mmCIF file of C-alpha atoms in Angstrom:
data_model
loop_
_atom_site.group_PDB
_atom_site.id
_atom_site.type_symbol
_atom_site.label_atom_id
_atom_site.label_comp_id
_atom_site.label_asym_id
_atom_site.label_seq_id
_atom_site.Cartn_x
_atom_site.Cartn_y
_atom_site.Cartn_z
ATOM 1 C CA MET A 1096 10.842 -10.007 44.816
ATOM 2 C CA THR A 1097 9.212 -9.865 41.855
ATOM 3 C CA THR A 1098 6.225 -11.808 40.636
ATOM 4 C CA GLU A 1099 6.197 -12.465 36.940
ATOM 5 C CA VAL A 1100 3.016 -13.485 35.130
ATOM 6 C CA LYS A 1101 3.702 -15.375 32.212
ATOM 7 C CA PRO A 1102 1.462 -14.454 29.366
ATOM 8 C CA SER A 1103 -1.747 -16.704 28.787
ATOM 9 C CA PRO A 1104 -1.482 -18.845 25.626
ATOM 10 C CA ARG A 1105 -4.281 -16.467 23.914
ATOM 11 C CA GLU A 1106 -1.824 -13.527 24.581
ATOM 12 C CA ARG A 1107 1.076 -15.426 23.420
ATOM 13 C CA LEU A 1108 -0.809 -16.170 20.300
ATOM 14 C CA LEU A 1109 -1.762 -12.563 19.580
ATOM 15 C CA ASP A 1110 1.490 -11.316 20.093
ATOM 16 C CA ALA A 1111 3.088 -13.965 17.769
ATOM 17 C CA ALA A 1112 0.073 -12.888 15.085
ATOM 18 C CA ALA A 1113 1.083 -9.265 15.919
ATOM 19 C CA THR A 1114 4.563 -9.559 15.339
ATOM 20 C CA LEU A 1115 4.992 -12.274 12.635
ATOM 21 C CA ALA A 1116 2.112 -11.074 10.315
ATOM 22 C CA TYR A 1117 3.735 -7.621 10.235
ATOM 23 C CA GLN A 1118 7.131 -9.064 9.507
ATOM 24 C CA ARG A 1119 6.303 -11.493 6.955
ATOM 25 C CA GLY A 1120 2.840 -10.985 5.838
ATOM 26 C CA VAL A 1121 -0.619 -12.214 6.276
ATOM 27 C CA GLY A 1122 0.618 -15.471 4.582
ATOM 28 C CA VAL A 1123 2.596 -16.645 7.814
ATOM 29 C CA GLY A 1124 1.700 -19.937 8.560
ATOM 30 C CA ILE A 1125 -0.158 -21.601 11.489
ATOM 31 C CA GLU A 1126 2.742 -23.684 12.475
ATOM 32 C CA ALA A 1127 5.212 -20.656 12.681
ATOM 33 C CA LEU A 1128 2.411 -18.626 14.986
ATOM 34 C CA CYS A 1129 2.068 -21.467 17.167
ATOM 35 C CA GLN A 1130 5.670 -22.164 17.567
ATOM 36 C CA ALA A 1131 6.504 -18.837 18.091
ATOM 37 C CA ALA A 1132 3.734 -18.784 20.886
ATOM 38 C CA GLY A 1133 4.959 -21.820 22.485
ATOM 39 C CA VAL A 1134 1.291 -23.150 22.021
ATOM 40 C CA SER A 1135 0.080 -26.296 20.257
ATOM 41 C CA LYS A 1136 -2.065 -26.131 17.322
ATOM 42 C CA ARG A 1137 -4.742 -28.059 18.918
ATOM 43 C CA SER A 1138 -4.884 -25.447 21.809
ATOM 44 C CA MET A 1139 -4.614 -22.675 18.928
ATOM 45 C CA TYR A 1140 -7.836 -24.058 17.489
ATOM 46 C CA GLN A 1141 -9.360 -24.187 21.003
ATOM 47 C CA LEU A 1142 -8.894 -20.558 21.345
ATOM 48 C CA PHE A 1143 -9.316 -19.256 17.699
ATOM 49 C CA GLU A 1144 -11.850 -20.536 15.007
ATOM 50 C CA SER A 1145 -8.964 -19.803 12.264
ATOM 51 C CA LYS A 1146 -5.718 -18.308 11.460
ATOM 52 C CA GLY A 1147 -7.939 -15.415 9.981
ATOM 53 C CA GLU A 1148 -9.791 -15.165 13.500
ATOM 54 C CA LEU A 1149 -6.557 -14.877 15.003
ATOM 55 C CA LEU A 1150 -5.046 -12.191 12.777
ATOM 56 C CA ALA A 1151 -8.201 -10.370 13.382
ATOM 57 C CA ALA A 1152 -8.239 -10.518 16.979
ATOM 58 C CA SER A 1153 -4.240 -9.375 17.309
ATOM 59 C CA LEU A 1154 -5.315 -6.387 14.960
ATOM 60 C CA GLU A 1155 -8.210 -5.725 17.136
ATOM 61 C CA ARG A 1156 -6.303 -6.019 20.659
ATOM 62 C CA GLY A 1157 -3.601 -3.299 18.891
ATOM 63 C CA ALA A 1158 -5.991 -0.905 17.579
ATOM 64 C CA ALA A 1159 -6.728 1.121 20.796
ATOM 65 C CA ALA A 1160 -2.982 1.468 21.956
ATOM 66 C CA TYR A 1161 -2.237 2.348 18.013
ATOM 67 C CA THR A 1162 -5.094 5.099 17.944
ATOM 68 C CA ALA A 1163 -4.107 6.485 21.291
ATOM 69 C CA TRP A 1164 -0.633 6.815 20.011
ATOM 70 C CA LEU A 1165 -1.416 8.269 16.711
ATOM 71 C CA LEU A 1166 -4.051 11.048 17.576
ATOM 72 C CA PRO A 1167 -3.364 13.785 19.712
ATOM 73 C CA THR A 1168 -5.486 13.861 23.018
ATOM 74 C CA ALA A 1169 -9.190 15.026 23.083
ATOM 75 C CA ASP A 1170 -9.354 18.597 23.466
ATOM 76 C CA ASP A 1171 -5.613 19.391 24.063
ATOM 77 C CA GLY A 1172 -6.194 23.069 23.182
ATOM 78 C CA SER A 1173 -4.324 23.116 20.141
ATOM 79 C CA SER A 1174 -5.610 24.104 16.817
ATOM 80 C CA HIS A 1175 -7.315 21.773 14.389
ATOM 81 C CA ARG A 1176 -4.200 22.243 12.066
ATOM 82 C CA ARG A 1177 -1.943 21.567 14.622
ATOM 83 C CA ARG A 1178 -4.005 18.216 15.794
ATOM 84 C CA ILE A 1179 -3.818 17.020 12.070
ATOM 85 C CA LEU A 1180 -0.186 17.749 11.769
ATOM 86 C CA HIS A 1181 0.357 15.822 14.979
ATOM 87 C CA VAL A 1182 -0.520 12.667 13.357
ATOM 88 C CA PHE A 1183 1.711 12.826 10.442
ATOM 89 C CA GLU A 1184 4.683 13.939 12.600
ATOM 90 C CA GLN A 1185 3.844 10.480 14.639
ATOM 91 C CA VAL A 1186 3.875 8.491 11.072
ATOM 92 C CA GLU A 1187 7.230 10.204 10.319
ATOM 93 C CA ALA A 1188 8.857 9.567 13.270
ATOM 94 C CA GLN A 1189 7.651 5.744 13.268
ATOM 95 C CA ALA A 1190 8.879 5.780 9.781
ATOM 96 C CA ALA A 1191 12.519 6.359 10.890
ATOM 97 C CA VAL A 1192 12.382 3.089 13.164
ATOM 98 C CA PRO A 1193 14.289 0.494 10.969
ATOM 99 C CA GLU A 1194 11.767 -2.310 11.294
ATOM 100 C CA TYR A 1195 9.121 -0.056 10.119
ATOM 101 C CA GLN A 1196 7.352 -1.847 6.804
ATOM 102 C CA GLY A 1197 4.443 0.467 6.828
ATOM 103 C CA CYS A 1198 0.882 0.707 8.482
ATOM 104 C CA ARG A 1199 -0.210 -2.826 9.420
ATOM 105 C CA TYR A 1200 -3.970 -1.520 8.864
ATOM 106 C CA LEU A 1201 -3.494 -0.990 5.153
ATOM 107 C CA ALA A 1202 -0.805 -3.605 4.501
ATOM 108 C CA VAL A 1203 -3.364 -6.451 5.911
ATOM 109 C CA GLN A 1204 -5.992 -5.080 3.483
ATOM 110 C CA ILE A 1205 -3.558 -5.179 0.474
ATOM 111 C CA GLU A 1206 -2.257 -8.522 1.364
ATOM 112 C CA LEU A 1207 -5.750 -10.057 2.117
ATOM 113 C CA LYS A 1208 -7.373 -8.853 -1.107
ATOM 114 C CA ASP A 1209 -10.643 -10.007 0.624
ATOM 115 C CA PRO A 1210 -12.856 -7.176 2.217
ATOM 116 C CA SER A 1211 -14.875 -9.796 3.862
ATOM 117 C CA HIS A 1212 -12.048 -11.349 5.645
ATOM 118 C CA PRO A 1213 -12.440 -10.756 9.369
ATOM 119 C CA ALA A 1214 -9.079 -9.093 9.444
ATOM 120 C CA SER A 1215 -9.594 -6.839 6.655
ATOM 121 C CA ARG A 1216 -12.760 -5.830 8.250
ATOM 122 C CA VAL A 1217 -10.969 -4.805 11.426
ATOM 123 C CA ALA A 1218 -8.348 -2.997 9.626
ATOM 124 C CA ARG A 1219 -10.894 -1.166 7.535
ATOM 125 C CA GLN A 1220 -12.190 0.143 10.739
ATOM 126 C CA VAL A 1221 -9.338 1.174 12.246
ATOM 127 C CA LYS A 1222 -8.946 3.358 9.074
ATOM 128 C CA GLU A 1223 -12.400 4.780 8.883
ATOM 129 C CA ASP A 1224 -11.888 5.912 12.286
ATOM 130 C CA LEU A 1225 -8.852 7.731 11.295
ATOM 131 C CA ALA A 1226 -10.754 9.112 8.218
ATOM 132 C CA GLY A 1227 -13.458 9.956 10.743
ATOM 133 C CA PHE A 1228 -10.956 12.090 12.899
ATOM 134 C CA PHE A 1229 -9.728 13.990 9.821
ATOM 135 C CA ARG A 1230 -13.405 14.831 8.979
ATOM 136 C CA ALA A 1231 -14.228 16.277 12.268
ATOM 137 C CA GLU A 1232 -11.116 18.213 12.673
ATOM 138 C CA ALA A 1233 -11.545 19.645 9.143
ATOM 139 C CA GLU A 1234 -15.266 20.368 9.607
ATOM 140 C CA GLN A 1235 -14.370 22.012 13.167
ATOM 141 C CA GLY A 1236 -11.423 23.984 11.588
ATOM 142 C CA GLY A 1237 -13.645 25.437 9.076
ATOM 143 C CA ALA A 1238 -12.472 23.764 5.983
ATOM 144 C CA GLY A 1239 -14.249 24.766 2.706
ATOM 145 C CA ASP A 1240 -14.651 21.111 1.786
ATOM 146 C CA PRO A 1241 -14.175 18.784 4.709
ATOM 147 C CA ASP A 1242 -14.958 15.937 2.956
ATOM 148 C CA LEU A 1243 -12.366 16.275 0.555
ATOM 149 C CA LEU A 1244 -9.907 17.403 3.193
ATOM 150 C CA ALA A 1245 -10.354 14.085 5.084
ATOM 151 C CA ARG A 1246 -9.908 12.044 1.725
ATOM 152 C CA GLN A 1247 -6.783 14.011 1.044
ATOM 153 C CA LEU A 1248 -5.390 13.484 4.435
ATOM 154 C CA ILE A 1249 -5.968 9.709 4.539
ATOM 155 C CA LEU A 1250 -4.519 9.421 0.926
ATOM 156 C CA VAL A 1251 -1.466 11.297 2.059
ATOM 157 C CA PHE A 1252 -1.323 9.276 5.292
ATOM 158 C CA ASP A 1253 -1.444 5.865 3.289
ATOM 159 C CA GLY A 1254 0.815 6.936 0.379
ATOM 160 C CA ALA A 1255 3.329 8.009 3.039
ATOM 161 C CA SER A 1256 3.005 4.760 5.204
ATOM 162 C CA ALA A 1257 3.218 2.602 2.013
ATOM 163 C CA ARG A 1258 6.182 4.346 0.508
ATOM 164 C CA ALA A 1259 8.103 4.444 4.111
ATOM 165 C CA GLY A 1260 6.938 0.777 4.483
ATOM 166 C CA ILE A 1261 8.851 -0.541 1.492
ATOM 167 C CA GLY A 1262 12.067 1.889 2.065
ATOM 168 C CA ALA A 1263 11.285 4.053 -0.981
ATOM 169 C CA ASP A 1264 10.899 7.407 1.018
ATOM 170 C CA ASP A 1265 12.036 8.140 4.694
ATOM 171 C CA LEU A 1266 9.638 10.853 4.798
ATOM 172 C CA THR A 1267 11.734 13.591 5.905
ATOM 173 C CA GLY A 1268 10.905 17.099 4.665
ATOM 174 C CA LEU A 1269 7.781 15.608 2.601
ATOM 175 C CA VAL A 1270 4.634 14.803 4.647
ATOM 176 C CA THR A 1271 4.611 17.887 7.052
ATOM 177 C CA PRO A 1272 4.900 20.618 3.889
ATOM 178 C CA THR A 1273 2.521 18.238 1.707
ATOM 179 C CA VAL A 1274 -0.145 18.229 4.432
ATOM 180 C CA GLY A 1275 0.428 21.901 5.147
ATOM 181 C CA THR A 1276 -0.319 22.815 1.328
ATOM 182 C CA LEU A 1277 -3.351 20.833 1.572
ATOM 183 C CA LEU A 1278 -4.540 22.426 5.016
ATOM 184 C CA ASP A 1279 -3.715 25.926 3.224
ATOM 185 C CA ALA A 1280 -5.577 25.203 0.232
ATOM 186 C CA ALA A 1281 -8.600 24.111 2.244
ATOM 187 C CA GLY A 1282 -8.447 27.173 4.323
ATOM 188 C CA LEU A 1283 -7.637 25.582 7.586
ATOM 189 C CA PRO A 1284 -5.524 28.156 9.617
ATOM 190 C CA MET B 729 -8.870 -19.508 -42.365
ATOM 191 C CA THR B 730 -7.151 -18.099 -39.147
ATOM 192 C CA THR B 731 -4.096 -19.431 -37.759
ATOM 193 C CA GLU B 732 -3.917 -19.615 -34.075
ATOM 194 C CA VAL B 733 -0.656 -19.614 -32.438
ATOM 195 C CA LYS B 734 -0.920 -21.022 -28.932
ATOM 196 C CA PRO B 735 1.444 -19.000 -26.779
ATOM 197 C CA SER B 736 4.384 -20.887 -25.371
ATOM 198 C CA PRO B 737 4.732 -22.530 -21.801
ATOM 199 C CA ARG B 738 6.772 -19.697 -21.127
ATOM 200 C CA GLU B 739 4.244 -17.153 -22.037
ATOM 201 C CA ARG B 740 1.410 -19.045 -20.428
ATOM 202 C CA LEU B 741 3.335 -19.122 -17.219
ATOM 203 C CA LEU B 742 3.810 -15.385 -17.405
ATOM 204 C CA ASP B 743 0.311 -14.714 -17.906
ATOM 205 C CA ALA B 744 -0.823 -17.118 -15.068
ATOM 206 C CA ALA B 745 2.087 -15.182 -12.679
ATOM 207 C CA ALA B 746 0.631 -11.907 -13.813
ATOM 208 C CA THR B 747 -2.915 -12.559 -13.162
ATOM 209 C CA LEU B 748 -2.810 -14.913 -10.142
ATOM 210 C CA ALA B 749 -0.266 -13.053 -8.214
ATOM 211 C CA TYR B 750 -2.466 -9.859 -8.728
ATOM 212 C CA GLN B 751 -5.894 -11.293 -7.705
ATOM 213 C CA ARG B 752 -4.379 -13.726 -4.840
ATOM 214 C CA GLY B 753 -1.185 -12.067 -3.790
ATOM 215 C CA VAL B 754 2.369 -13.301 -4.309
ATOM 216 C CA GLY B 755 2.018 -16.122 -1.629
ATOM 217 C CA VAL B 756 0.129 -17.947 -4.827
ATOM 218 C CA GLY B 757 1.371 -21.637 -5.001
ATOM 219 C CA ILE B 758 3.430 -23.185 -7.681
ATOM 220 C CA GLU B 759 1.080 -25.716 -8.007
ATOM 221 C CA ALA B 760 -1.841 -23.134 -8.753
ATOM 222 C CA LEU B 761 0.595 -21.141 -11.323
ATOM 223 C CA CYS B 762 1.407 -24.273 -13.166
ATOM 224 C CA GLN B 763 -2.110 -25.471 -13.525
ATOM 225 C CA ALA B 764 -3.340 -22.301 -14.663
ATOM 226 C CA ALA B 765 -0.721 -21.955 -17.319
ATOM 227 C CA GLY B 766 -1.425 -25.925 -18.125
ATOM 228 C CA VAL B 767 2.440 -26.659 -17.583
ATOM 229 C CA SER B 768 4.187 -29.083 -15.756
ATOM 230 C CA LYS B 769 6.167 -28.079 -12.530
ATOM 231 C CA ARG B 770 9.202 -29.871 -13.899
ATOM 232 C CA SER B 771 8.705 -27.618 -17.205
ATOM 233 C CA MET B 772 8.324 -24.765 -14.962
ATOM 234 C CA TYR B 773 11.469 -25.366 -13.153
ATOM 235 C CA GLN B 774 13.283 -25.847 -16.700
ATOM 236 C CA LEU B 775 12.123 -22.454 -17.666
ATOM 237 C CA PHE B 776 12.327 -20.495 -14.330
ATOM 238 C CA GLU B 777 14.872 -21.030 -11.605
ATOM 239 C CA SER B 778 12.210 -20.203 -8.948
ATOM 240 C CA LYS B 779 8.703 -18.745 -8.360
ATOM 241 C CA GLY B 780 10.274 -15.564 -7.362
ATOM 242 C CA GLU B 781 11.968 -15.533 -10.894
ATOM 243 C CA LEU B 782 8.876 -16.191 -12.567
ATOM 244 C CA LEU B 783 7.250 -13.333 -10.588
ATOM 245 C CA ALA B 784 9.929 -11.140 -11.561
ATOM 246 C CA ALA B 785 9.983 -11.956 -15.209
ATOM 247 C CA SER B 786 6.306 -11.440 -15.219
ATOM 248 C CA LEU B 787 6.273 -8.011 -13.550
ATOM 249 C CA GLU B 788 9.309 -7.166 -16.178
ATOM 250 C CA ARG B 789 7.283 -8.125 -19.031
ATOM 251 C CA GLY B 790 4.251 -6.162 -18.393
ATOM 252 C CA ALA B 791 6.283 -3.133 -17.240
ATOM 253 C CA ALA B 792 6.407 -1.324 -20.808
ATOM 254 C CA ALA B 793 3.103 -1.653 -21.779
ATOM 255 C CA TYR B 794 2.109 -0.442 -18.412
ATOM 256 C CA THR B 795 4.418 2.483 -18.439
ATOM 257 C CA ALA B 796 3.358 3.320 -22.101
ATOM 258 C CA TRP B 797 -0.240 3.066 -20.990
ATOM 259 C CA LEU B 798 0.326 5.475 -17.806
ATOM 260 C CA LEU B 799 2.524 8.186 -19.098
ATOM 261 C CA PRO B 800 1.724 10.938 -22.029
ATOM 262 C CA THR B 801 3.881 10.350 -25.047
ATOM 263 C CA ALA B 802 7.116 12.203 -25.373
ATOM 264 C CA ASP B 803 6.602 15.671 -26.720
ATOM 265 C CA ASP B 804 2.863 15.548 -27.034
ATOM 266 C CA GLY B 805 3.001 19.339 -26.815
ATOM 267 C CA SER B 806 1.041 19.709 -23.705
ATOM 268 C CA SER B 807 1.939 21.473 -20.860
ATOM 269 C CA HIS B 808 4.156 19.986 -17.904
ATOM 270 C CA ARG B 809 1.239 20.312 -15.704
ATOM 271 C CA ARG B 810 -1.116 18.784 -18.130
ATOM 272 C CA ARG B 811 1.345 15.822 -18.561
ATOM 273 C CA ILE B 812 1.587 15.136 -15.047
ATOM 274 C CA LEU B 813 -2.273 15.404 -14.577
ATOM 275 C CA HIS B 814 -2.577 12.595 -17.440
ATOM 276 C CA VAL B 815 -1.025 9.989 -15.064
ATOM 277 C CA PHE B 816 -3.274 10.793 -12.496
ATOM 278 C CA GLU B 817 -6.304 10.691 -14.766
ATOM 279 C CA GLN B 818 -5.341 7.233 -15.984
ATOM 280 C CA VAL B 819 -5.183 6.051 -12.303
ATOM 281 C CA GLU B 820 -8.877 7.191 -12.011
ATOM 282 C CA ALA B 821 -9.741 5.616 -14.926
ATOM 283 C CA GLN B 822 -8.017 2.433 -13.802
ATOM 284 C CA ALA B 823 -9.336 2.528 -9.988
ATOM 285 C CA ALA B 824 -13.111 2.246 -11.742
ATOM 286 C CA VAL B 825 -12.353 -1.083 -13.259
ATOM 287 C CA PRO B 826 -14.036 -3.468 -10.541
ATOM 288 C CA GLU B 827 -11.239 -6.167 -10.821
ATOM 289 C CA TYR B 828 -8.753 -3.142 -9.562
ATOM 290 C CA GLN B 829 -6.619 -3.972 -6.760
ATOM 291 C CA GLY B 830 -4.161 -1.032 -6.528
ATOM 292 C CA CYS B 831 -0.879 -0.932 -8.183
ATOM 293 C CA ARG B 832 0.723 -4.260 -8.581
ATOM 294 C CA TYR B 833 4.335 -2.676 -8.588
ATOM 295 C CA LEU B 834 3.384 -1.603 -5.079
ATOM 296 C CA ALA B 835 1.598 -4.326 -3.894
ATOM 297 C CA VAL B 836 4.144 -6.756 -4.569
ATOM 298 C CA GLN B 837 6.700 -4.884 -2.407
ATOM 299 C CA ILE B 838 4.257 -4.388 0.159
ATOM 300 C CA GLU B 839 3.750 -8.191 0.213
ATOM 301 C CA LEU B 840 7.253 -9.478 -0.383
ATOM 302 C CA LYS B 841 8.676 -7.397 2.558
ATOM 303 C CA ASP B 842 11.898 -8.145 1.112
ATOM 304 C CA PRO B 843 13.781 -5.374 -1.323
ATOM 305 C CA SER B 844 16.303 -8.044 -2.477
ATOM 306 C CA HIS B 845 13.727 -10.391 -3.737
ATOM 307 C CA PRO B 846 13.860 -10.225 -7.736
ATOM 308 C CA ALA B 847 10.290 -9.402 -7.985
ATOM 309 C CA SER B 848 10.849 -6.250 -5.697
ATOM 310 C CA ARG B 849 13.601 -5.323 -7.516
ATOM 311 C CA VAL B 850 11.559 -5.120 -10.840
ATOM 312 C CA ALA B 851 9.049 -3.164 -9.040
ATOM 313 C CA ARG B 852 10.991 -0.771 -7.351
ATOM 314 C CA GLN B 853 12.505 0.000 -10.544
ATOM 315 C CA VAL B 854 9.192 0.762 -12.186
ATOM 316 C CA LYS B 855 8.478 2.880 -9.544
ATOM 317 C CA GLU B 856 11.777 4.702 -9.870
ATOM 318 C CA ASP B 857 11.171 5.349 -13.551
ATOM 319 C CA LEU B 858 7.740 6.774 -12.508
ATOM 320 C CA ALA B 859 9.257 9.195 -9.970
ATOM 321 C CA GLY B 860 11.929 10.082 -12.618
ATOM 322 C CA PHE B 861 9.161 11.184 -14.970
ATOM 323 C CA PHE B 862 7.542 13.259 -12.493
ATOM 324 C CA ARG B 863 11.102 14.722 -11.391
ATOM 325 C CA ALA B 864 11.649 15.576 -14.954
ATOM 326 C CA GLU B 865 8.230 17.219 -15.589
ATOM 327 C CA ALA B 866 8.490 19.067 -12.433
ATOM 328 C CA GLU B 867 12.016 20.657 -13.614
ATOM 329 C CA GLN B 868 11.170 21.332 -17.056
ATOM 330 C CA GLY B 869 7.829 23.219 -15.554
ATOM 331 C CA GLY B 870 9.912 25.182 -13.376
ATOM 332 C CA ALA B 871 8.602 24.050 -9.854
ATOM 333 C CA GLY B 872 10.347 25.754 -7.189
ATOM 334 C CA ASP B 873 11.306 22.600 -5.771
ATOM 335 C CA PRO B 874 11.359 19.778 -8.397
ATOM 336 C CA ASP B 875 12.549 17.051 -5.709
ATOM 337 C CA LEU B 876 9.874 17.854 -3.267
ATOM 338 C CA LEU B 877 7.209 17.851 -6.105
ATOM 339 C CA ALA B 878 8.161 14.508 -7.442
ATOM 340 C CA ARG B 879 8.055 13.117 -4.176
ATOM 341 C CA GLN B 880 4.497 14.448 -3.265
ATOM 342 C CA LEU B 881 3.452 13.124 -6.702
ATOM 343 C CA ILE B 882 4.547 9.512 -6.277
ATOM 344 C CA LEU B 883 3.137 9.596 -2.670
ATOM 345 C CA VAL B 884 -0.118 10.360 -4.004
ATOM 346 C CA PHE B 885 0.123 8.203 -6.904
ATOM 347 C CA ASP B 886 0.636 5.389 -4.333
ATOM 348 C CA GLY B 887 -1.793 6.511 -1.465
ATOM 349 C CA ALA B 888 -4.411 6.898 -4.556
ATOM 350 C CA SER B 889 -3.820 3.409 -5.819
ATOM 351 C CA ALA B 890 -3.547 1.551 -2.457
ATOM 352 C CA ARG B 891 -6.926 3.211 -1.240
ATOM 353 C CA ALA B 892 -8.649 2.645 -4.763
ATOM 354 C CA GLY B 893 -7.113 -1.156 -4.642
ATOM 355 C CA ILE B 894 -8.773 -2.006 -1.156
ATOM 356 C CA GLY B 895 -12.122 -0.250 -2.204
ATOM 357 C CA ALA B 896 -11.646 2.655 0.403
ATOM 358 C CA ASP B 897 -12.100 5.225 -2.043
ATOM 359 C CA ASP B 898 -13.050 5.472 -5.828
ATOM 360 C CA LEU B 899 -10.891 8.355 -6.431
ATOM 361 C CA THR B 900 -13.532 10.229 -7.959
ATOM 362 C CA GLY B 901 -13.109 14.297 -7.348
ATOM 363 C CA LEU B 902 -9.823 13.522 -5.070
ATOM 364 C CA VAL B 903 -7.024 13.030 -7.184
ATOM 365 C CA THR B 904 -7.116 15.724 -9.875
ATOM 366 C CA PRO B 905 -7.965 18.468 -7.429
ATOM 367 C CA THR B 906 -5.046 17.145 -5.002
ATOM 368 C CA VAL B 907 -2.463 16.870 -7.649
ATOM 369 C CA GLY B 908 -3.697 20.442 -8.674
ATOM 370 C CA THR B 909 -3.280 21.670 -5.299
ATOM 371 C CA LEU B 910 0.241 20.733 -5.115
ATOM 372 C CA LEU B 911 0.999 21.738 -8.640
ATOM 373 C CA ASP B 912 -0.202 25.148 -7.760
ATOM 374 C CA ALA B 913 1.833 25.430 -4.553
ATOM 375 C CA ALA B 914 4.839 24.231 -6.523
ATOM 376 C CA GLY B 915 4.544 26.988 -9.132
ATOM 377 C CA LEU B 916 4.159 24.675 -11.950
ATOM 378 C CA PRO B 917 1.525 26.792 -14.190
#
């Protein structure tokens, strides 16, 4: 006998926001979100102050799992070069999924066009954490200019996810050699 | 005495679409577009089949001027390396403008999430023309792998414009050295 625990209205709203905002964009309507979650608008507004807060909470909820999936485990014994390349191999794998529409933490900021929006703030933090990972690896790996290398890596990351997300490039044979070239130039063995 | 020719309703709608879709995103309402243009909804629908067609026409109208601004003039006598770097110097200059929100031809595709949308199609063509420019310069400049270099360059272009557009990076001291490193690795003197 299995016991199924039905997700709470809050969880269902967070799921709906994560799925629909990604598929359709941040302009997805409150009605559509409530309908997908099977939650009344009244209940939604008891749980979240606004659609913006719901979007922010859904990004926040997914951030830890996303980062764990994207980054190598701490002290996995591999080189800093290898640890950086791991991130880009993950992006390349993600880009091969037909439903992939690019990095949600980039898309949300581009779509909202408002750095002070609660969802933009969450998304920016996720990106800053990724930049911080690159910066730390670059420094520990002995890069000549760790700041420059970290900015280059996240630029490639965002460019790759944007282009794969719009279907302009499948990233095959592109990202790894590009990052490899930048790591070589930075003196990261 | 000066004679002022007031732009036609069509021109005013194209102006409004170019400005508002860039500032607020493709979700900007028809009412807002008509109001900014000083044109009735009825007149708008006599001129354009849909908001999507209006967005597409506004992107199409701006494309030639954008490309002329972005690319070096044909046969300007400078090296292929220099001609490629010119494009990125333009992006860096554009990123310094406070109102800059990234490349509109990328943003539209990310926002619409629909490659078959008429505005996505126009935007994709503008990007493909840019990739074609990079490809031709890479080949004529003797790049070891012109396809790879062209893909790398437009990836950096899109990554740079996306990150500058969301205010994550001002691109200073980033784009030129990154492109320089990729051109060096491709053997483009």
